[in-house]
């Protein structure tokens, strides 16, 4: 065998190894995302099952929304997260 034939075989072997490694990497990354999706799906199903078992939570829970308009001409009026705003008298 000549040097050129050895070089070609070596180059072909390196290409095959690179293809195998790249395919393995893609499989590994997709396996991570598949496992994460399975865990998310399981958590969602458990949460829905828990709510179905405890229907009282859905019936007794009261959700309220309040909207407060801020006067743009009053620099001292501020709305802060987590602070209760008392109604004006």
PDB file of N, CA and C in Angstrom:
ATOM      1  N   UNK A   1       0.842  -1.188   0.000  1.00  0.00           N
ATOM      2  CA  UNK A   1       0.000   0.000   0.000  1.00  0.00           C
ATOM      3  C   UNK A   1       0.882   1.245   0.000  1.00  0.00           C
ATOM      4  N   UNK A   2       0.415   2.201  -0.734  1.00  0.00           N
ATOM      5  CA  UNK A   2       1.163   3.444  -0.786  1.00  0.00           C
ATOM      6  C   UNK A   2       0.694   4.414   0.282  1.00  0.00           C
ATOM      7  N   UNK A   3       1.436   5.469   0.380  1.00  0.00           N
ATOM      8  CA  UNK A   3       1.091   6.502   1.372  1.00  0.00           C
ATOM      9  C   UNK A   3      -0.277   7.123   1.089  1.00  0.00           C
ATOM     10  N   UNK A   4      -0.585   7.329  -0.195  1.00  0.00           N
ATOM     11  CA  UNK A   4      -1.864   7.956  -0.549  1.00  0.00           C
ATOM     12  C   UNK A   4      -3.040   7.068  -0.148  1.00  0.00           C
ATOM     13  N   UNK A   5      -2.915   5.773  -0.322  1.00  0.00           N
ATOM     14  CA  UNK A   5      -4.001   4.866   0.056  1.00  0.00           C
ATOM     15  C   UNK A   5      -4.187   4.858   1.570  1.00  0.00           C
ATOM     16  N   UNK A   6      -3.098   4.842   2.315  1.00  0.00           N
ATOM     17  CA  UNK A   6      -3.196   4.900   3.780  1.00  0.00           C
ATOM     18  C   UNK A   6      -3.837   6.209   4.231  1.00  0.00           C
ATOM     19  N   UNK A   7      -3.447   7.308   3.573  1.00  0.00           N
ATOM     20  CA  UNK A   7      -4.003   8.616   3.919  1.00  0.00           C
ATOM     21  C   UNK A   7      -5.511   8.641   3.658  1.00  0.00           C
ATOM     22  N   UNK A   8      -5.943   8.086   2.511  1.00  0.00           N
ATOM     23  CA  UNK A   8      -7.370   8.071   2.169  1.00  0.00           C
ATOM     24  C   UNK A   8      -8.162   7.214   3.154  1.00  0.00           C
ATOM     25  N   UNK A   9      -7.618   6.055   3.515  1.00  0.00           N
ATOM     26  CA  UNK A   9      -8.303   5.191   4.481  1.00  0.00           C
ATOM     27  C   UNK A   9      -8.400   5.878   5.837  1.00  0.00           C
ATOM     28  N   UNK A  10      -7.308   6.535   6.232  1.00  0.00           N
ATOM     29  CA  UNK A  10      -7.294   7.246   7.513  1.00  0.00           C
ATOM     30  C   UNK A  10      -8.320   8.384   7.502  1.00  0.00           C
ATOM     31  N   UNK A  11      -8.356   9.138   6.389  1.00  0.00           N
ATOM     32  CA  UNK A  11      -9.290  10.255   6.264  1.00  0.00           C
ATOM     33  C   UNK A  11     -10.737   9.750   6.285  1.00  0.00           C
ATOM     34  N   UNK A  12     -11.016   8.647   5.603  1.00  0.00           N
ATOM     35  CA  UNK A  12     -12.354   8.063   5.590  1.00  0.00           C
ATOM     36  C   UNK A  12     -12.748   7.586   6.984  1.00  0.00           C
ATOM     37  N   UNK A  13     -11.813   6.961   7.678  1.00  0.00           N
ATOM     38  CA  UNK A  13     -12.079   6.488   9.036  1.00  0.00           C
ATOM     39  C   UNK A  13     -12.395   7.652   9.968  1.00  0.00           C
ATOM     40  N   UNK A  14     -11.670   8.740   9.845  1.00  0.00           N
ATOM     41  CA  UNK A  14     -11.927   9.927  10.677  1.00  0.00           C
ATOM     42  C   UNK A  14     -13.316  10.495  10.376  1.00  0.00           C
ATOM     43  N   UNK A  15     -13.709  10.528   9.113  1.00  0.00           N
ATOM     44  CA  UNK A  15     -15.054  11.018   8.760  1.00  0.00           C
ATOM     45  C   UNK A  15     -16.138  10.138   9.379  1.00  0.00           C
ATOM     46  N   UNK A  16     -15.941   8.830   9.321  1.00  0.00           N
ATOM     47  CA  UNK A  16     -16.924   7.906   9.900  1.00  0.00           C
ATOM     48  C   UNK A  16     -17.021   8.106  11.410  1.00  0.00           C
ATOM     49  N   UNK A  17     -15.883   8.256  12.071  1.00  0.00           N
ATOM     50  CA  UNK A  17     -15.882   8.482  13.526  1.00  0.00           C
ATOM     51  C   UNK A  17     -16.577   9.791  13.860  1.00  0.00           C
ATOM     52  N   UNK A  18     -16.320  10.840  13.081  1.00  0.00           N
ATOM     53  CA  UNK A  18     -16.981  12.131  13.315  1.00  0.00           C
ATOM     54  C   UNK A  18     -18.494  12.013  13.161  1.00  0.00           C
ATOM     55  N   UNK A  19     -18.942  11.294  12.143  1.00  0.00           N
ATOM     56  CA  UNK A  19     -20.386  11.116  11.935  1.00  0.00           C
ATOM     57  C   UNK A  19     -21.004  10.374  13.119  1.00  0.00           C
ATOM     58  N   UNK A  20     -20.328   9.335  13.587  1.00  0.00           N
ATOM     59  CA  UNK A  20     -20.838   8.573  14.735  1.00  0.00           C
ATOM     60  C   UNK A  20     -20.907   9.454  15.979  1.00  0.00           C
ATOM     61  N   UNK A  21     -19.862  10.245  16.215  1.00  0.00           N
ATOM     62  CA  UNK A  21     -19.846  11.114  17.401  1.00  0.00           C
ATOM     63  C   UNK A  21     -20.923  12.186  17.327  1.00  0.00           C
ATOM     64  N   UNK A  22     -21.098  12.788  16.155  1.00  0.00           N
ATOM     65  CA  UNK A  22     -22.113  13.840  16.008  1.00  0.00           C
ATOM     66  C   UNK A  22     -23.512  13.253  16.183  1.00  0.00           C
ATOM     67  N   UNK A  23     -23.766  12.086  15.582  1.00  0.00           N
ATOM     68  CA  UNK A  23     -25.077  11.443  15.762  1.00  0.00           C
ATOM     69  C   UNK A  23     -25.316  11.096  17.229  1.00  0.00           C
ATOM     70  N   UNK A  24     -24.276  10.622  17.907  1.00  0.00           N
ATOM     71  CA  UNK A  24     -24.398  10.310  19.332  1.00  0.00           C
ATOM     72  C   UNK A  24     -24.707  11.544  20.154  1.00  0.00           C
ATOM     73  N   UNK A  25     -24.078  12.671  19.803  1.00  0.00           N
ATOM     74  CA  UNK A  25     -24.329  13.919  20.521  1.00  0.00           C
ATOM     75  C   UNK A  25     -25.774  14.363  20.333  1.00  0.00           C
ATOM     76  N   UNK A  26     -26.282  14.314  19.096  1.00  0.00           N
ATOM     77  CA  UNK A  26     -27.669  14.701  18.853  1.00  0.00           C
ATOM     78  C   UNK A  26     -28.636  13.785  19.596  1.00  0.00           C
ATOM     79  N   UNK A  27     -28.347  12.492  19.623  1.00  0.00           N
ATOM     80  CA  UNK A  27     -29.205  11.556  20.346  1.00  0.00           C
ATOM     81  C   UNK A  27     -29.207  11.886  21.830  1.00  0.00           C
ATOM     82  N   UNK A  28     -28.033  12.208  22.387  1.00  0.00           N
ATOM     83  CA  UNK A  28     -27.911  12.504  23.815  1.00  0.00           C
ATOM     84  C   UNK A  28     -28.692  13.769  24.164  1.00  0.00           C
ATOM     85  N   UNK A  29     -28.555  14.821  23.349  1.00  0.00           N
ATOM     86  CA  UNK A  29     -29.272  16.076  23.605  1.00  0.00           C
ATOM     87  C   UNK A  29     -30.773  15.856  23.486  1.00  0.00           C
ATOM     88  N   UNK A  30     -31.222  15.133  22.472  1.00  0.00           N
ATOM     89  CA  UNK A  30     -32.662  14.896  22.328  1.00  0.00           C
ATOM     90  C   UNK A  30     -33.188  14.030  23.463  1.00  0.00           C
ATOM     91  N   UNK A  31     -32.362  13.130  23.985  1.00  0.00           N
ATOM     92  CA  UNK A  31     -32.784  12.312  25.126  1.00  0.00           C
ATOM     93  C   UNK A  31     -32.994  13.177  26.356  1.00  0.00           C
ATOM     94  N   UNK A  32     -32.150  14.190  26.544  1.00  0.00           N
ATOM     95  CA  UNK A  32     -32.315  15.103  27.684  1.00  0.00           C
ATOM     96  C   UNK A  32     -33.648  15.839  27.564  1.00  0.00           C
ATOM     97  N   UNK A  33     -33.967  16.368  26.372  1.00  0.00           N
ATOM     98  CA  UNK A  33     -35.223  17.090  26.191  1.00  0.00           C
ATOM     99  C   UNK A  33     -36.424  16.163  26.342  1.00  0.00           C
ATOM    100  N   UNK A  34     -36.315  14.934  25.853  1.00  0.00           N
ATOM    101  CA  UNK A  34     -37.411  13.973  26.013  1.00  0.00           C
ATOM    102  C   UNK A  34     -37.666  13.682  27.483  1.00  0.00           C
ATOM    103  N   UNK A  35     -36.602  13.499  28.258  1.00  0.00           N
ATOM    104  CA  UNK A  35     -36.745  13.216  29.692  1.00  0.00           C
ATOM    105  C   UNK A  35     -37.366  14.410  30.410  1.00  0.00           C
ATOM    106  N   UNK A  36     -36.949  15.620  30.040  1.00  0.00           N
ATOM    107  CA  UNK A  36     -37.513  16.825  30.649  1.00  0.00           C
ATOM    108  C   UNK A  36     -38.998  16.945  30.315  1.00  0.00           C
ATOM    109  N   UNK A  37     -39.363  16.661  29.076  1.00  0.00           N
ATOM    110  CA  UNK A  37     -40.774  16.729  28.675  1.00  0.00           C
ATOM    111  C   UNK A  37     -41.596  15.689  29.420  1.00  0.00           C
ATOM    112  N   UNK A  38     -41.021  14.506  29.634  1.00  0.00           N
ATOM    113  CA  UNK A  38     -41.746  13.471  30.387  1.00  0.00           C
ATOM    114  C   UNK A  38     -41.983  13.923  31.824  1.00  0.00           C
ATOM    115  N   UNK A  39     -40.983  14.544  32.439  1.00  0.00           N
ATOM    116  CA  UNK A  39     -41.136  15.012  33.821  1.00  0.00           C
ATOM    117  C   UNK A  39     -42.182  16.115  33.902  1.00  0.00           C
ATOM    118  N   UNK A  40     -42.150  17.068  32.960  1.00  0.00           N
ATOM    119  CA  UNK A  40     -43.144  18.143  32.949  1.00  0.00           C
ATOM    120  C   UNK A  40     -44.549  17.581  32.786  1.00  0.00           C
ATOM    121  N   UNK A  41     -44.703  16.619  31.894  1.00  0.00           N
ATOM    122  CA  UNK A  41     -46.009  16.001  31.666  1.00  0.00           C
ATOM    123  C   UNK A  41     -46.489  15.285  32.920  1.00  0.00           C
ATOM    124  N   UNK A  42     -45.580  14.601  33.606  1.00  0.00           N
ATOM    125  CA  UNK A  42     -45.954  13.884  34.833  1.00  0.00           C
ATOM    126  C   UNK A  42     -46.385  14.859  35.929  1.00  0.00           C
ATOM    127  N   UNK A  43     -45.652  15.963  36.088  1.00  0.00           N
ATOM    128  CA  UNK A  43     -46.011  16.965  37.097  1.00  0.00           C
ATOM    129  C   UNK A  43     -47.377  17.563  36.782  1.00  0.00           C
ATOM    130  N   UNK A  44     -47.628  17.868  35.506  1.00  0.00           N
ATOM    131  CA  UNK A  44     -48.918  18.434  35.114  1.00  0.00           C
ATOM    132  C   UNK A  44     -50.054  17.460  35.406  1.00  0.00           C
ATOM    133  N   UNK A  45     -49.858  16.191  35.070  1.00  0.00           N
ATOM    134  CA  UNK A  45     -50.898  15.184  35.316  1.00  0.00           C
ATOM    135  C   UNK A  45     -51.164  15.018  36.813  1.00  0.00           C
ATOM    136  N   UNK A  46     -50.112  15.041  37.625  1.00  0.00           N
ATOM    137  CA  UNK A  46     -50.303  14.930  39.072  1.00  0.00           C
ATOM    138  C   UNK A  46     -51.058  16.134  39.625  1.00  0.00           C
ATOM    139  N   UNK A  47     -50.746  17.328  39.111  1.00  0.00           N
ATOM    140  CA  UNK A  47     -51.437  18.531  39.580  1.00  0.00           C
ATOM    141  C   UNK A  47     -52.914  18.487  39.215  1.00  0.00           C
ATOM    142  N   UNK A  48     -53.224  18.074  37.996  1.00  0.00           N
ATOM    143  CA  UNK A  48     -54.626  17.979  37.577  1.00  0.00           C
ATOM    144  C   UNK A  48     -55.352  16.923  38.397  1.00  0.00           C
ATOM    145  N   UNK A  49     -54.704  15.794  38.640  1.00  0.00           N
ATOM    146  CA  UNK A  49     -55.322  14.736  39.445  1.00  0.00           C
ATOM    147  C   UNK A  49     -55.584  15.224  40.863  1.00  0.00           C
ATOM    148  N   UNK A  50     -54.644  15.999  41.416  1.00  0.00           N
ATOM    149  CA  UNK A  50     -54.814  16.526  42.769  1.00  0.00           C
ATOM    150  C   UNK A  50     -55.992  17.488  42.827  1.00  0.00           C
ATOM    151  N   UNK A  51     -56.126  18.342  41.814  1.00  0.00           N
ATOM    152  CA  UNK A  51     -57.258  19.274  41.791  1.00  0.00           C
ATOM    153  C   UNK A  51     -58.576  18.533  41.613  1.00  0.00           C
ATOM    154  N   UNK A  52     -58.571  17.484  40.830  1.00  0.00           N
ATOM    155  CA  UNK A  52     -59.800  16.706  40.652  1.00  0.00           C
ATOM    156  C   UNK A  52     -60.205  16.015  41.944  1.00  0.00           C
ATOM    157  N   UNK A  53     -59.227  15.573  42.725  1.00  0.00           N
ATOM    158  CA  UNK A  53     -59.542  14.929  44.001  1.00  0.00           C
ATOM    159  C   UNK A  53     -60.015  15.944  45.035  1.00  0.00           C
ATOM    160  N   UNK A  54     -59.478  17.132  44.969  1.00  0.00           N
ATOM    161  CA  UNK A  54     -59.829  18.167  45.943  1.00  0.00           C
ATOM    162  C   UNK A  54     -60.664  19.247  45.264  1.00  0.00           C
ATOM    163  N   UNK A  55     -61.847  18.895  44.854  1.00  0.00           N
ATOM    164  CA  UNK A  55     -62.716  19.835  44.161  1.00  0.00           C
ATOM    165  C   UNK A  55     -63.114  20.996  45.063  1.00  0.00           C
ATOM    166  N   UNK A  56     -63.040  20.801  46.377  1.00  0.00           N
ATOM    167  CA  UNK A  56     -63.365  21.880  47.309  1.00  0.00           C
ATOM    168  C   UNK A  56     -62.463  23.084  47.087  1.00  0.00           C
ATOM    169  N   UNK A  57     -61.213  22.825  46.726  1.00  0.00           N
ATOM    170  CA  UNK A  57     -60.278  23.928  46.483  1.00  0.00           C
ATOM    171  C   UNK A  57     -60.808  24.807  45.364  1.00  0.00           C
ATOM    172  N   UNK A  58     -61.280  24.186  44.295  1.00  0.00           N
ATOM    173  CA  UNK A  58     -61.786  24.959  43.164  1.00  0.00           C
ATOM    174  C   UNK A  58     -63.070  25.692  43.508  1.00  0.00           C
ATOM    175  N   UNK A  59     -63.914  25.094  44.349  1.00  0.00           N
ATOM    176  CA  UNK A  59     -65.203  25.704  44.668  1.00  0.00           C
ATOM    177  C   UNK A  59     -65.086  26.807  45.708  1.00  0.00           C
ATOM    178  N   UNK A  60     -64.124  26.724  46.626  1.00  0.00           N
ATOM    179  CA  UNK A  60     -64.039  27.707  47.704  1.00  0.00           C
ATOM    180  C   UNK A  60     -63.013  28.798  47.438  1.00  0.00           C
ATOM    181  N   UNK A  61     -62.127  28.587  46.490  1.00  0.00           N
ATOM    182  CA  UNK A  61     -61.081  29.574  46.226  1.00  0.00           C
ATOM    183  C   UNK A  61     -61.695  30.790  45.550  1.00  0.00           C
ATOM    184  N   UNK A  62     -61.417  31.951  46.092  1.00  0.00           N
ATOM    185  CA  UNK A  62     -61.941  33.181  45.519  1.00  0.00           C
ATOM    186  C   UNK A  62     -60.777  33.966  44.925  1.00  0.00           C
ATOM    187  N   UNK A  63     -60.917  34.314  43.675  1.00  0.00           N
ATOM    188  CA  UNK A  63     -59.883  35.080  42.987  1.00  0.00           C
ATOM    189  C   UNK A  63     -60.450  36.459  42.716  1.00  0.00           C
ATOM    190  N   UNK A  64     -59.745  37.480  43.160  1.00  0.00           N
ATOM    191  CA  UNK A  64     -60.212  38.849  42.945  1.00  0.00           C
ATOM    192  C   UNK A  64     -59.151  39.627  42.188  1.00  0.00           C
ATOM    193  N   UNK A  65     -59.617  40.550  41.407  1.00  0.00           N
ATOM    194  CA  UNK A  65     -58.727  41.418  40.638  1.00  0.00           C
ATOM    195  C   UNK A  65     -59.124  42.848  40.948  1.00  0.00           C
ATOM    196  N   UNK A  66     -58.139  43.675  41.243  1.00  0.00           N
ATOM    197  CA  UNK A  66     -58.435  45.091  41.444  1.00  0.00           C
ATOM    198  C   UNK A  66     -57.495  45.908  40.572  1.00  0.00           C
ATOM    199  N   UNK A  67     -58.037  46.980  40.042  1.00  0.00           N
ATOM    200  CA  UNK A  67     -57.265  47.868  39.177  1.00  0.00           C
ATOM    201  C   UNK A  67     -57.278  49.242  39.807  1.00  0.00           C
ATOM    202  N   UNK A  68     -56.119  49.827  39.940  1.00  0.00           N
ATOM    203  CA  UNK A  68     -55.997  51.170  40.516  1.00  0.00           C
ATOM    204  C   UNK A  68     -55.348  52.065  39.469  1.00  0.00           C
ATOM    205  N   UNK A  69     -56.011  53.157  39.154  1.00  0.00           N
ATOM    206  CA  UNK A  69     -55.441  54.105  38.211  1.00  0.00           C
ATOM    207  C   UNK A  69     -54.603  55.114  38.981  1.00  0.00           C
ATOM    208  N   UNK A  70     -53.436  55.380  38.470  1.00  0.00           N
ATOM    209  CA  UNK A  70     -52.511  56.297  39.135  1.00  0.00           C
ATOM    210  C   UNK A  70     -52.635  57.655  38.478  1.00  0.00           C
ATOM    211  N   UNK A  71     -52.728  58.685  39.333  1.00  0.00           N
ATOM    212  CA  UNK A  71     -52.799  60.057  38.848  1.00  0.00           C
ATOM    213  C   UNK A  71     -51.406  60.479  38.395  1.00  0.00           C
ATOM    214  N   UNK A  72     -51.267  60.760  37.124  1.00  0.00           N
ATOM    215  CA  UNK A  72     -49.966  61.140  36.580  1.00  0.00           C
ATOM    216  C   UNK A  72     -49.470  62.481  37.069  1.00  0.00           C
ATOM    217  N   UNK A  73     -50.379  63.346  37.588  1.00  0.00           N
ATOM    218  CA  UNK A  73     -49.973  64.669  38.063  1.00  0.00           C
ATOM    219  C   UNK A  73     -49.518  64.651  39.511  1.00  0.00           C
ATOM    220  N   UNK A  74     -49.700  63.529  40.218  1.00  0.00           N
ATOM    221  CA  UNK A  74     -49.320  63.440  41.623  1.00  0.00           C
ATOM    222  C   UNK A  74     -48.043  62.607  41.734  1.00  0.00           C
ATOM    223  N   UNK A  75     -46.876  63.251  41.937  1.00  0.00           N
ATOM    224  CA  UNK A  75     -45.615  62.499  41.976  1.00  0.00           C
ATOM    225  C   UNK A  75     -45.467  61.629  43.222  1.00  0.00           C
ATOM    226  N   UNK A  76     -46.290  61.848  44.258  1.00  0.00           N
ATOM    227  CA  UNK A  76     -46.154  61.094  45.504  1.00  0.00           C
ATOM    228  C   UNK A  76     -46.994  59.814  45.516  1.00  0.00           C
ATOM    229  N   UNK A  77     -47.876  59.686  44.549  1.00  0.00           N
ATOM    230  CA  UNK A  77     -48.705  58.486  44.498  1.00  0.00           C
ATOM    231  C   UNK A  77     -47.912  57.387  43.779  1.00  0.00           C
ATOM    232  N   UNK A  78     -47.811  56.261  44.419  1.00  0.00           N
ATOM    233  CA  UNK A  78     -47.048  55.155  43.815  1.00  0.00           C
ATOM    234  C   UNK A  78     -47.772  53.849  44.070  1.00  0.00           C
ATOM    235  N   UNK A  79     -47.634  52.960  43.150  1.00  0.00           N
ATOM    236  CA  UNK A  79     -48.188  51.629  43.311  1.00  0.00           C
ATOM    237  C   UNK A  79     -47.010  50.688  43.486  1.00  0.00           C
ATOM    238  N   UNK A  80     -46.999  49.980  44.595  1.00  0.00           N
ATOM    239  CA  UNK A  80     -45.900  49.060  44.868  1.00  0.00           C
ATOM    240  C   UNK A  80     -46.437  47.647  44.916  1.00  0.00           C
ATOM    241  N   UNK A  81     -45.653  46.739  44.404  1.00  0.00           N
ATOM    242  CA  UNK A  81     -46.055  45.338  44.398  1.00  0.00           C
ATOM    243  C   UNK A  81     -46.094  44.822  45.828  1.00  0.00           C
ATOM    244  N   UNK A  82     -47.182  44.122  46.168  1.00  0.00           N
ATOM    245  CA  UNK A  82     -47.314  43.536  47.495  1.00  0.00           C
ATOM    246  C   UNK A  82     -47.863  44.501  48.530  1.00  0.00           C
ATOM    247  N   UNK A  83     -48.175  45.726  48.172  1.00  0.00           N
ATOM    248  CA  UNK A  83     -48.716  46.701  49.118  1.00  0.00           C
ATOM    249  C   UNK A  83     -50.202  46.872  48.852  1.00  0.00           C
ATOM    250  N   UNK A  84     -50.983  46.828  49.925  1.00  0.00           N
ATOM    251  CA  UNK A  84     -52.427  46.974  49.781  1.00  0.00           C
ATOM    252  C   UNK A  84     -52.771  48.451  49.654  1.00  0.00           C
ATOM    253  N   UNK A  85     -53.547  48.798  48.668  1.00  0.00           N
ATOM    254  CA  UNK A  85     -53.967  50.180  48.467  1.00  0.00           C
ATOM    255  C   UNK A  85     -55.349  50.334  49.072  1.00  0.00           C
ATOM    256  N   UNK A  86     -55.465  51.257  50.014  1.00  0.00           N
ATOM    257  CA  UNK A  86     -56.739  51.481  50.691  1.00  0.00           C
ATOM    258  C   UNK A  86     -57.651  52.311  49.804  1.00  0.00           C
ATOM    259  N   UNK A  87     -58.947  52.042  49.853  1.00  0.00           N
ATOM    260  CA  UNK A  87     -59.874  52.827  49.030  1.00  0.00           C
ATOM    261  C   UNK A  87     -59.924  54.273  49.502  1.00  0.00           C
ATOM    262  N   UNK A  88     -60.099  55.172  48.560  1.00  0.00           N
ATOM    263  CA  UNK A  88     -60.186  56.603  48.892  1.00  0.00           C
ATOM    264  C   UNK A  88     -61.573  56.918  49.432  1.00  0.00           C
ATOM    265  N   UNK A  89     -61.607  57.790  50.421  1.00  0.00           N
ATOM    266  CA  UNK A  89     -62.882  58.159  51.038  1.00  0.00           C
ATOM    267  C   UNK A  89     -63.339  59.486  50.512  1.00  0.00           C
TER     268      UNK A  89
END
